[in-house]
PDB file of C-alpha atoms in Angstrom:
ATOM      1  CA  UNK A  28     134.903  30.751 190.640  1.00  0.00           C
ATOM      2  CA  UNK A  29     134.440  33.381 193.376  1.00  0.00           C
ATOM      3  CA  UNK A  30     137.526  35.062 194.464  1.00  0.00           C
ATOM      4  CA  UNK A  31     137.012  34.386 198.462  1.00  0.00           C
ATOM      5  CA  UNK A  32     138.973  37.787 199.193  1.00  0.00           C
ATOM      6  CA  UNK A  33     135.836  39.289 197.606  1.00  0.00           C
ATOM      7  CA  UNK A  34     132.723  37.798 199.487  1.00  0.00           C
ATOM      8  CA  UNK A  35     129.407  39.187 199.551  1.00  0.00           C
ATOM      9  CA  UNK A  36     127.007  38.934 202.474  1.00  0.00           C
ATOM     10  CA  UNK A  37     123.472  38.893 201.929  1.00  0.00           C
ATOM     11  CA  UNK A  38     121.162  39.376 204.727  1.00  0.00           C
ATOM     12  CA  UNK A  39     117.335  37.785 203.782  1.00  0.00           C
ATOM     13  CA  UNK A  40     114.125  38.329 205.709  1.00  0.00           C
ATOM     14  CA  UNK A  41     111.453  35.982 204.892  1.00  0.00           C
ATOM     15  CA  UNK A  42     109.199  37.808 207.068  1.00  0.00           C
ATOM     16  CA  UNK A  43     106.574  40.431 205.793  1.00  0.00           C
ATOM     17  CA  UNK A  44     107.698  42.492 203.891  1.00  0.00           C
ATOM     18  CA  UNK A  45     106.131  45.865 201.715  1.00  0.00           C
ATOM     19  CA  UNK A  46     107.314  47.778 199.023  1.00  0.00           C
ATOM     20  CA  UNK A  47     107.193  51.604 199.616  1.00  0.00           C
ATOM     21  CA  UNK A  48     107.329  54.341 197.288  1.00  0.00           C
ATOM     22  CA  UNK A  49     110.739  57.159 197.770  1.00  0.00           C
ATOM     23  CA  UNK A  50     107.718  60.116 198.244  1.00  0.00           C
ATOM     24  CA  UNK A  51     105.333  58.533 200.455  1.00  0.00           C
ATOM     25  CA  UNK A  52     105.101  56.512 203.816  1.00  0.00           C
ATOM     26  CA  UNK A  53     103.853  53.314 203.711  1.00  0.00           C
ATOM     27  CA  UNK A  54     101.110  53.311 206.089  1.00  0.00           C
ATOM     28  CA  UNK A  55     100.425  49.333 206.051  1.00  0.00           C
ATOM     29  CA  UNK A  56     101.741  47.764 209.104  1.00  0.00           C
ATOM     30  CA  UNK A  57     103.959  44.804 207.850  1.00  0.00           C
ATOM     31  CA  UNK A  58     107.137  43.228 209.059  1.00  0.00           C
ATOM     32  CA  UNK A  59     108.327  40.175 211.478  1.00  0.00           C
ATOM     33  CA  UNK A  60     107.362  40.741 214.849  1.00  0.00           C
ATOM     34  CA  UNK A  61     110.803  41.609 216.641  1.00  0.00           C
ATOM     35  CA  UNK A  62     112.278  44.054 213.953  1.00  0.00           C
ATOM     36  CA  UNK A  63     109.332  46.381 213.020  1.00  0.00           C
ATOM     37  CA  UNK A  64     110.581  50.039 213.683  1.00  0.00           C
ATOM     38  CA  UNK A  65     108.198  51.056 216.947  1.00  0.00           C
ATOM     39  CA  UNK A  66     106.704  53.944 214.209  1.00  0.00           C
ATOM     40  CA  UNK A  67     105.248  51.467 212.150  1.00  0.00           C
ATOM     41  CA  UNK A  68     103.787  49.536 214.870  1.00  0.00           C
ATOM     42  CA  UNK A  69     102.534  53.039 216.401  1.00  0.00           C
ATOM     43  CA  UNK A  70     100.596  53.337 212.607  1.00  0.00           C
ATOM     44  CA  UNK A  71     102.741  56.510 211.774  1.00  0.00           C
ATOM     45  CA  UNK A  72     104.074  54.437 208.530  1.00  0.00           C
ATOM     46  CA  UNK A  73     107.217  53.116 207.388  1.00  0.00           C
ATOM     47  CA  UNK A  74     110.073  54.792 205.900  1.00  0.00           C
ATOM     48  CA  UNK A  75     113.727  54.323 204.584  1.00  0.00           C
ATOM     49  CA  UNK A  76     114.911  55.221 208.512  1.00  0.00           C
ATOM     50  CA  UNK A  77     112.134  52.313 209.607  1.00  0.00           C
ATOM     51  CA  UNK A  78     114.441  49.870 207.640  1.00  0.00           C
ATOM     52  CA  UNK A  79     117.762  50.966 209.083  1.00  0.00           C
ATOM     53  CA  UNK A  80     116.076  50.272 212.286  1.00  0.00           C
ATOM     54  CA  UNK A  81     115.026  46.800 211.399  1.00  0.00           C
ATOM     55  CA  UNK A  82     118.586  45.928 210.326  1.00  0.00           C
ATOM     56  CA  UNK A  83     120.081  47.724 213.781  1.00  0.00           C
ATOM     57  CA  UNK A  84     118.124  44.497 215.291  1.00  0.00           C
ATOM     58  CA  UNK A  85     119.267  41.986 213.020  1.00  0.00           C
ATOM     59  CA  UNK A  86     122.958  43.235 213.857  1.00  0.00           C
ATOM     60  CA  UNK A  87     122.194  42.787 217.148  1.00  0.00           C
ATOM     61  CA  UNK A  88     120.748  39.193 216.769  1.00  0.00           C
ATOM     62  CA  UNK A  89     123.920  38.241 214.833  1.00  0.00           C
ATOM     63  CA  UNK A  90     126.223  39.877 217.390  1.00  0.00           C
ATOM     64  CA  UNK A  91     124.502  38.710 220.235  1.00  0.00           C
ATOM     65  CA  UNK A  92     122.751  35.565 219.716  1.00  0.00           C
ATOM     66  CA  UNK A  93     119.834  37.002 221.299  1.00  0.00           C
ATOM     67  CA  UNK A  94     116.475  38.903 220.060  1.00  0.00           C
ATOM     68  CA  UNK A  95     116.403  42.614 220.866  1.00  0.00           C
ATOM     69  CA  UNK A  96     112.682  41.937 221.251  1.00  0.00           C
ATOM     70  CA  UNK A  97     111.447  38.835 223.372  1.00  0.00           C
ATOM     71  CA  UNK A  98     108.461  37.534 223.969  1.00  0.00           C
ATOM     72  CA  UNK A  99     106.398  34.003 224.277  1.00  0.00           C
ATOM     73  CA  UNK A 100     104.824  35.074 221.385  1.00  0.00           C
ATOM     74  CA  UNK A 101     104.113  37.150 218.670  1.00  0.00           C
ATOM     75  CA  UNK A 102     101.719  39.537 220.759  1.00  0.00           C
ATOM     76  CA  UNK A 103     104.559  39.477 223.660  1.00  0.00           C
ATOM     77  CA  UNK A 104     107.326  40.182 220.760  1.00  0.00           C
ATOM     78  CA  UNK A 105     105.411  43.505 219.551  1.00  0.00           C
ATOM     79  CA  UNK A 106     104.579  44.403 223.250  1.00  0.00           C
ATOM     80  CA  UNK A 107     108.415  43.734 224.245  1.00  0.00           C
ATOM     81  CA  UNK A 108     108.879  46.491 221.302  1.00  0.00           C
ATOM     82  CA  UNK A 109     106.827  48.898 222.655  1.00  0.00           C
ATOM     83  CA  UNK A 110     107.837  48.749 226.142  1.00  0.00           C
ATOM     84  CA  UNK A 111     111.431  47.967 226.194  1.00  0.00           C
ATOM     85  CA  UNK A 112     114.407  50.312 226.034  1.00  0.00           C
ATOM     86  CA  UNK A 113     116.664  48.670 223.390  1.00  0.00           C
ATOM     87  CA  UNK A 114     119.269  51.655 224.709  1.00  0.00           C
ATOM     88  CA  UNK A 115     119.367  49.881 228.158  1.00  0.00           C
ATOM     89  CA  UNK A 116     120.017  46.555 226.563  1.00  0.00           C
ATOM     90  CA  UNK A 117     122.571  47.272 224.208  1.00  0.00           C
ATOM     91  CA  UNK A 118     124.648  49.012 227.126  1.00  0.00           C
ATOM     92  CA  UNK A 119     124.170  46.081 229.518  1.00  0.00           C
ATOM     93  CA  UNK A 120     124.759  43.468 226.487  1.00  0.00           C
ATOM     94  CA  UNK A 121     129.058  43.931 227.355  1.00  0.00           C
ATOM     95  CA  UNK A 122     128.134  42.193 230.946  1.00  0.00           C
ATOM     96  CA  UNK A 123     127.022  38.930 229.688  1.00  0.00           C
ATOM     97  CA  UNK A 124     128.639  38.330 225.936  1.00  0.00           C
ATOM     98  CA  UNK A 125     131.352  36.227 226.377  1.00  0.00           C
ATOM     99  CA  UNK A 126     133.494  38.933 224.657  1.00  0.00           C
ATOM    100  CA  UNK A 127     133.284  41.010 227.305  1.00  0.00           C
ATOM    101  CA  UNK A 128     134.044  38.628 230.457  1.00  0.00           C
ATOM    102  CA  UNK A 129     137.070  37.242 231.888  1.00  0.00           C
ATOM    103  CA  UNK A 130     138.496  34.443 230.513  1.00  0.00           C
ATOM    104  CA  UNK A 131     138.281  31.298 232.557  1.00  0.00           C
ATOM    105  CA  UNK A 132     141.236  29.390 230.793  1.00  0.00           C
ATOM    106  CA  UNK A 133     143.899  31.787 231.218  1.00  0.00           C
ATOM    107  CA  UNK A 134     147.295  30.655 230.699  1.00  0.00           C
ATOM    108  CA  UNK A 135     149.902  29.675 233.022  1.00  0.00           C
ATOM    109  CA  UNK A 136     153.074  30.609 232.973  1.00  0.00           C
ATOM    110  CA  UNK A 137     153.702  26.634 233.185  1.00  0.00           C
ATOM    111  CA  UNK A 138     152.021  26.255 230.220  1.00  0.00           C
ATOM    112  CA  UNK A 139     153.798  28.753 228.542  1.00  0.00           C
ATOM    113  CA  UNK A 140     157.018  27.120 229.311  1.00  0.00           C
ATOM    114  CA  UNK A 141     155.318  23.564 227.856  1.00  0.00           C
ATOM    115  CA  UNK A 142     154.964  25.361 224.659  1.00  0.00           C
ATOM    116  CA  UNK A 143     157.889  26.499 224.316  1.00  0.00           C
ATOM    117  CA  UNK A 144     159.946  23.322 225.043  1.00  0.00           C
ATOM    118  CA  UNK A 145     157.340  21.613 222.424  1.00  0.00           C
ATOM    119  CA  UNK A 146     158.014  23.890 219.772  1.00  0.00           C
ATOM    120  CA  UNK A 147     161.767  23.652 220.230  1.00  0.00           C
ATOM    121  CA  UNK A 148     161.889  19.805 219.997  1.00  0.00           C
ATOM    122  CA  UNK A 149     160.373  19.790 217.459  1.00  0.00           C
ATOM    123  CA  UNK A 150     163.004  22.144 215.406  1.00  0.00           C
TER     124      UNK A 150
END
């Protein structure tokens, strides 16, 4: 049994995917549309950094719920990657997560008080 303290996380890509050697670039364009590093797509070949770069958008999909790249499909995905700043969106990402907004249920102070009264009956 698995101590839960000690979970691993395993991130899987059932996309395309190419095995490189440490010495050369791969210059095979592979990957799923959306996190292919803009050199590979360019044809300048893929490299350790090219990775790090796909996983920078699958940390953003899990953070944001969203696709850094967007498109109605796959042609729109890779264009999206090619044109779009993913700088620009990352910055203006804090204005719509719900992290980063207001909260709508605040808390009275009424509502504190309710609590409070609650918790003591209860004693």
């Amino acid at each position: 049994m698995e101590d839960p303290q000690f979970l691993k996380v395993k991130i899987i890509d059932f996309g395309l995917s190419c095995k490189i050697n440490d010495k050369v670039k791969l210059n095979q364009r592979c990957g799923t549309p959306g996190y292919i590093a803009p050199e590979v797509l360019n044809n300048e070949g893929a490299s350790p950094e090219s990775d790090i770069f796909s996983l920078g958008c699958m940390l953003y999909n899990i953070l944001s719920r969203k696709n850094l790249f967007e498109g109605l499909d796959t042609k729109g995905i890779i264009r999206s990657n090619r044109v779009d700043n993913p700088i620009a969106k990352l910055l203006s990402l804090k204005n719509r997560h719900p992290w980063f907004q207001k909260s709508q249920n605040k808390l009275s102070v009424q509502q504190i008080n309710n609590d409070k009264v609650a918790l003591e009956q209860r004693k």
